[in-house]
Coordinates of C-alpha atoms in Angstrom, one line a residue:
M241 CA 0.0 0.0 0.0
E242 CA 1.1 3.5 -0.8
A243 CA 0.7 6.6 1.3
P244 CA -1.3 9.4 -0.5
Q245 CA 0.9 11.2 -3.0
R246 CA 0.7 14.8 -4.2
N247 CA -2.1 15.5 -6.6
L248 CA -0.7 17.7 -9.2
A249 CA -4.1 18.3 -10.6
M250 CA -4.8 20.5 -7.6
D251 CA -1.9 22.7 -8.7
L252 CA -3.2 22.7 -12.3
V253 CA -6.6 23.9 -11.4
R254 CA -5.2 27.1 -10.0
V255 CA -3.6 27.6 -13.4
T256 CA -6.8 27.0 -15.4
E257 CA -8.8 29.2 -13.0
A258 CA -6.3 32.0 -13.6
A259 CA -6.7 31.6 -17.3
A260 CA -10.5 31.5 -17.1
L261 CA -10.6 34.6 -14.9
A262 CA -8.4 36.6 -17.2
S263 CA -10.1 35.5 -20.5
A264 CA -13.7 35.7 -19.4
R265 CA -13.3 39.5 -19.5
W266 CA -13.4 39.2 -23.3
L267 CA -16.7 37.2 -23.4
G268 CA -18.8 38.2 -26.4
K269 CA -16.5 41.1 -27.3
G270 CA -15.6 39.6 -30.7
N271 CA -11.9 39.6 -30.2
K272 CA -10.7 36.0 -29.9
E273 CA -7.1 37.0 -30.0
A274 CA -7.3 39.3 -27.0
G275 CA -9.2 36.7 -25.0
D276 CA -6.7 33.9 -25.9
G277 CA -3.8 36.3 -25.2
A278 CA -5.2 37.1 -21.8
A279 CA -5.5 33.4 -20.9
V280 CA -2.1 32.6 -22.3
D281 CA -0.4 35.3 -20.2
A282 CA -2.3 34.3 -17.0
M283 CA -1.5 30.6 -17.5
R284 CA 2.2 31.0 -18.3
L285 CA 2.6 33.3 -15.2
S286 CA 0.7 30.8 -13.0
F287 CA 2.9 27.9 -14.2
D288 CA 5.9 29.6 -12.8
S289 CA 4.9 28.6 -9.3
V290 CA 4.2 24.9 -10.1
D291 CA 7.0 22.6 -9.0
I292 CA 7.3 20.5 -12.2
D293 CA 9.9 20.2 -14.9
G294 CA 7.5 20.3 -17.8
T295 CA 7.7 20.3 -21.6
V296 CA 4.7 21.4 -23.8
I297 CA 3.9 18.6 -26.2
I298 CA 0.4 19.9 -27.1
G299 CA 0.5 23.7 -27.1
E300 CA -0.8 26.6 -29.1
G301 CA 0.7 25.8 -32.5
E302 CA 0.8 27.2 -36.0
K303 CA -2.9 26.4 -36.7
D304 CA -4.0 28.9 -34.0
E305 CA -1.2 31.5 -34.7
A306 CA -1.2 31.7 -30.9
P307 CA 0.9 34.2 -28.9
A308 CA 2.7 31.7 -26.6
L309 CA 2.7 28.3 -24.9
Y310 CA 4.2 26.8 -28.0
N311 CA 5.2 23.2 -28.5
G312 CA 8.5 22.5 -26.9
E313 CA 8.2 25.3 -24.3
R314 CA 9.4 24.6 -20.8
L315 CA 7.0 25.2 -17.9
G316 CA 7.2 25.0 -14.2
T317 CA 10.0 25.8 -11.6
G318 CA 12.1 22.9 -13.0
K319 CA 12.4 21.3 -9.5
G320 CA 9.7 18.7 -9.7
A321 CA 8.9 15.6 -11.8
K322 CA 9.7 15.6 -15.5
V323 CA 6.3 15.8 -17.2
D324 CA 4.7 16.2 -20.7
I325 CA 2.1 19.0 -20.8
A326 CA -1.0 19.4 -23.0
V327 CA -2.5 22.8 -22.7
D328 CA -5.3 25.0 -24.2
P329 CA -5.7 28.3 -22.5
V330 CA -9.1 28.8 -24.3
E331 CA -10.5 25.8 -25.9
G332 CA -13.1 27.4 -28.0
T333 CA -11.8 30.9 -28.8
N334 CA -14.8 31.5 -31.1
L335 CA -17.1 30.4 -28.4
L336 CA -15.5 33.0 -26.1
A337 CA -15.5 35.7 -28.7
Y338 CA -19.2 35.4 -29.5
G339 CA -20.4 34.6 -26.1
R340 CA -21.4 31.0 -26.7
P341 CA -21.4 28.2 -24.2
N342 CA -18.7 25.6 -23.3
A343 CA -15.4 27.7 -23.8
I344 CA -13.1 26.2 -21.2
A345 CA -9.4 26.5 -20.0
V346 CA -7.7 23.1 -19.9
I347 CA -4.5 21.4 -19.0
G348 CA -3.4 17.7 -19.1
L349 CA -0.2 16.3 -17.7
A350 CA 1.6 13.0 -17.9
P351 CA 5.0 11.6 -17.1
A352 CA 7.7 12.6 -19.6
G353 CA 7.7 10.5 -22.7
T354 CA 4.2 9.1 -22.3
M355 CA 2.1 11.7 -24.3
Y356 CA 1.7 11.1 -28.1
D357 CA 3.3 13.8 -30.2
P358 CA 1.2 14.5 -33.3
G359 CA 3.8 16.6 -35.0
P360 CA 2.3 18.6 -37.9
S361 CA -1.1 17.0 -37.6
Y362 CA -4.0 19.4 -37.2
Y363 CA -7.0 17.1 -37.6
M364 CA -8.0 13.6 -36.6
K365 CA -11.1 11.4 -36.9
K366 CA -12.4 10.6 -33.4
L367 CA -14.8 8.3 -31.6
V368 CA -15.2 8.8 -27.8
V369 CA -17.3 6.6 -25.5
P370 CA -17.6 6.1 -21.7
S371 CA -16.0 3.2 -19.9
Q372 CA -19.0 0.8 -20.3
A373 CA -18.6 0.9 -24.1
K374 CA -14.8 1.1 -24.3
D375 CA -14.3 -2.5 -25.5
V376 CA -17.2 -2.7 -28.0
V377 CA -16.5 0.1 -30.5
D378 CA -14.4 0.2 -33.6
L379 CA -13.3 3.3 -35.5
E380 CA -13.4 1.3 -38.8
A381 CA -16.9 -0.1 -38.2
P382 CA -20.0 1.5 -39.7
V383 CA -21.5 4.3 -37.7
E384 CA -24.7 2.4 -37.2
D385 CA -22.8 -0.6 -35.6
N386 CA -21.0 1.6 -33.1
L387 CA -24.3 3.3 -32.1
T388 CA -26.0 -0.1 -31.7
K389 CA -23.1 -1.5 -29.6
T390 CA -22.7 1.7 -27.5
A391 CA -26.4 1.7 -26.7
R392 CA -26.4 -2.0 -25.7
A393 CA -23.4 -1.4 -23.4
L394 CA -25.1 1.5 -21.8
G395 CA -28.4 -0.4 -21.4
K396 CA -30.2 1.9 -23.7
D397 CA -32.0 1.9 -27.1
V398 CA -30.2 3.7 -29.9
N399 CA -33.0 6.4 -30.0
D400 CA -31.9 7.2 -26.3
L401 CA -28.4 8.0 -27.3
V402 CA -27.1 11.6 -27.6
V403 CA -24.1 12.1 -29.9
F404 CA -21.8 15.2 -29.9
V405 CA -20.9 16.2 -33.4
L406 CA -19.2 19.4 -34.6
D407 CA -21.4 21.3 -36.9
K408 CA -19.1 21.3 -40.0
P409 CA -19.8 20.7 -43.7
R410 CA -17.4 17.6 -43.5
H411 CA -19.9 15.9 -41.1
K412 CA -23.0 16.2 -43.5
E413 CA -23.0 12.5 -44.3
L414 CA -22.2 11.5 -40.7
I415 CA -25.0 13.6 -39.3
R416 CA -27.4 11.9 -41.9
R417 CA -26.5 8.5 -40.9
I418 CA -26.7 9.1 -37.2
R419 CA -30.2 10.5 -37.6
E420 CA -31.3 7.7 -39.9
A421 CA -30.1 5.2 -37.2
G422 CA -32.4 6.9 -34.8
A423 CA -29.9 8.6 -32.3
R424 CA -30.2 12.1 -31.1
I425 CA -27.5 14.7 -31.9
Q426 CA -26.0 17.7 -30.1
L427 CA -24.4 20.0 -32.9
H428 CA -21.7 22.3 -31.6
T429 CA -19.8 24.9 -33.6
D430 CA -16.5 24.4 -31.7
G431 CA -15.1 22.8 -28.6
D432 CA -14.3 19.2 -29.2
V433 CA -12.3 18.8 -25.9
A434 CA -15.6 19.8 -24.1
G435 CA -17.4 17.3 -26.3
A436 CA -15.0 14.4 -25.4
L437 CA -15.4 15.2 -21.8
M438 CA -19.1 15.2 -22.0
A439 CA -19.0 11.8 -23.7
V440 CA -17.1 10.2 -20.8
D441 CA -18.6 12.2 -17.9
P442 CA -21.3 10.1 -16.1
S443 CA -23.2 13.2 -15.1
S444 CA -23.5 14.4 -18.8
E445 CA -26.4 13.7 -21.1
V446 CA -24.0 13.1 -24.0
D447 CA -23.2 9.4 -24.6
M448 CA -20.8 9.5 -27.5
M449 CA -18.7 11.9 -29.6
L450 CA -18.1 11.2 -33.3
G451 CA -16.4 13.1 -36.2
T452 CA -13.2 14.9 -37.2
G453 CA -11.7 17.6 -34.9
G454 CA -8.4 18.9 -33.8
T455 CA -5.5 16.5 -33.2
P456 CA -4.0 18.5 -30.3
E457 CA -7.4 18.6 -28.8
G458 CA -7.7 14.8 -29.1
V459 CA -4.4 14.3 -27.3
L460 CA -5.5 16.9 -24.6
A461 CA -8.9 15.1 -24.2
A462 CA -7.1 11.8 -23.9
C463 CA -5.7 12.8 -20.5
A464 CA -9.2 13.2 -19.1
I465 CA -10.6 10.1 -20.9
K466 CA -7.7 8.0 -19.5
A467 CA -8.5 9.2 -16.0
L468 CA -12.2 8.5 -16.4
G469 CA -11.7 5.1 -17.8
G470 CA -13.3 5.9 -21.2
Q471 CA -12.0 5.3 -24.6
I472 CA -11.0 7.4 -27.6
M473 CA -10.2 5.8 -30.9
A474 CA -8.7 8.1 -33.6
R475 CA -6.9 8.2 -36.9
L476 CA -5.0 11.3 -38.4
D477 CA -7.3 12.8 -40.9
P478 CA -5.5 15.7 -42.8
Q479 CA -7.9 18.2 -44.4
L480 CA -5.4 19.8 -46.7
D481 CA -2.7 18.5 -49.0
K482 CA -0.2 20.6 -47.2
E483 CA -0.9 18.8 -43.9
K484 CA -1.0 15.4 -45.6
K485 CA 2.4 16.0 -47.2
A486 CA 4.0 17.3 -43.9
L487 CA 2.7 14.2 -42.0
R488 CA 4.1 11.8 -44.6
Q489 CA 7.5 13.6 -44.5
S490 CA 7.6 13.4 -40.7
G491 CA 6.9 9.6 -40.9
H492 CA 3.5 9.6 -39.4
D493 CA 1.2 6.5 -40.4
L494 CA -2.0 7.8 -41.6
T495 CA -3.6 4.5 -41.3
Q496 CA -2.7 3.8 -37.7
I497 CA -5.6 3.6 -35.2
L498 CA -4.8 5.5 -32.0
D499 CA -6.5 4.6 -28.8
V500 CA -6.4 6.1 -25.3
D501 CA -3.4 4.0 -24.3
T502 CA -1.5 5.1 -27.5
L503 CA -2.2 8.8 -26.9
I504 CA -1.4 8.6 -23.3
S505 CA 0.7 5.6 -22.2
S506 CA 0.7 6.1 -18.4
D507 CA -2.1 5.9 -15.9
D508 CA -0.4 8.5 -13.8
V509 CA -2.1 11.4 -15.5
F510 CA -3.6 14.6 -14.3
F511 CA -6.2 16.9 -15.7
A512 CA -7.9 20.2 -14.9
A513 CA -10.5 22.3 -16.7
T514 CA -12.3 25.5 -15.7
G515 CA -15.3 26.9 -17.5
I516 CA -15.0 30.3 -19.1
S517 CA -18.3 31.0 -20.9
G518 CA -20.4 28.5 -19.0
G519 CA -22.7 25.8 -20.3
T520 CA -24.3 22.4 -19.4
F521 CA -20.9 20.9 -18.8
L522 CA -19.1 23.5 -16.5
G523 CA -20.3 26.8 -15.2
G524 CA -18.7 29.9 -16.5
V525 CA -16.9 32.8 -14.7
H526 CA -19.4 34.9 -12.7
Y527 CA -18.2 38.4 -11.8
T528 CA -19.8 40.0 -8.8
G529 CA -18.0 43.4 -8.7
Q530 CA -16.1 42.4 -5.5
G531 CA -14.7 39.2 -7.1
A532 CA -15.7 36.2 -9.2
S533 CA -16.7 32.5 -8.9
T534 CA -15.3 29.7 -11.1
S535 CA -16.4 26.1 -11.7
S536 CA -13.8 23.4 -12.5
M537 CA -13.2 19.6 -12.9
V538 CA -10.1 18.1 -11.5
L539 CA -9.0 14.5 -12.4
R540 CA -6.3 12.2 -11.2
G541 CA -5.8 9.1 -13.4
K542 CA -4.0 6.8 -10.9
T543 CA -6.7 6.9 -8.3
G544 CA -9.7 7.7 -10.7
T545 CA -10.7 10.6 -8.5
V546 CA -13.0 13.1 -9.9
R547 CA -13.4 16.5 -8.2
R548 CA -15.8 19.3 -8.9
V549 CA -14.3 22.5 -7.6
Q550 CA -16.4 25.7 -7.0
S551 CA -14.1 28.6 -6.1
W552 CA -14.8 32.1 -5.0
H553 CA -12.1 34.8 -5.6
K554 CA -12.0 38.0 -3.7
W555 CA -10.4 41.0 -5.5
D556 CA -9.6 43.0 -2.3
K557 CA -7.3 40.2 -1.1
L558 CA -6.2 38.7 -4.4
M559 CA -5.0 41.8 -6.0
K560 CA -2.7 42.8 -3.1
F561 CA -0.2 40.3 -4.4
S562 CA -1.4 39.0 -7.7
A563 CA 0.7 40.0 -10.8
I564 CA -2.5 39.0 -13.0
K565 CA -4.9 41.9 -13.1
Y566 CA -8.2 40.1 -13.0
D567 CA -10.4 43.2 -12.1

């Protein structure tokens, strides 16, 4: 038996809270770059106090033309465990900019060398299911088969299922087939990390996520899926010839099926997410004038512990020492 060890996710949630508090000031103002930049600055500054020797594997890359937190950046004090980091200061920058639900600040962390590096991949085809269905789905199987098997594993009929799908032109045929099979659909413009989390969270009404979304987001979501015992199955799915050429030149196998254990090869994973714009999954930042409240999810893979953290932040005390100007 082991004595309880330090739960790094409790350090990470302070970082996601900082990003959420800083970026939520830009809710609905139509400037996604400013909102993302505020979150990045707050997150980087907060990481300076976390005792880890971290390397960003999944960061804000070329696709987002982001201001910082780039792939390969070193984070933390350098004094603690060597870890791989997946980070998205604002997952759903358009959601934040236009005041839509489910923008979140997210971080995943795993031991060094255990996180899949997607290289120049921007997009992957994904299937995400909760733990009850993790052994019955197949990315290569017809959509109808996966719906039937998932419903059976969950003790439901197919017409009971709710499937998260990004509302993109590339999913027109997928949406038609899901509807014809009888399942219900939640269409979202953005935010497939949140979608993957909903699919594996027992308290969510979403039962499954299907479709092509961001590759970095898939690896980041895999940290939470691993902790919650669910399954993600994915295959790199380049949308442009430039991306396909870069992947081939880097030696990536476009036919390989990636599962949760391929994307994150250790159970000793940590994850934290804080709501920014609010929604059915996580509440957003609520400003009171004297402070703000935040809603977060904190996961530790080794123990399977799930925490819901509701925090209240008081400006009169916090701003006496904080280098981040939240108010």
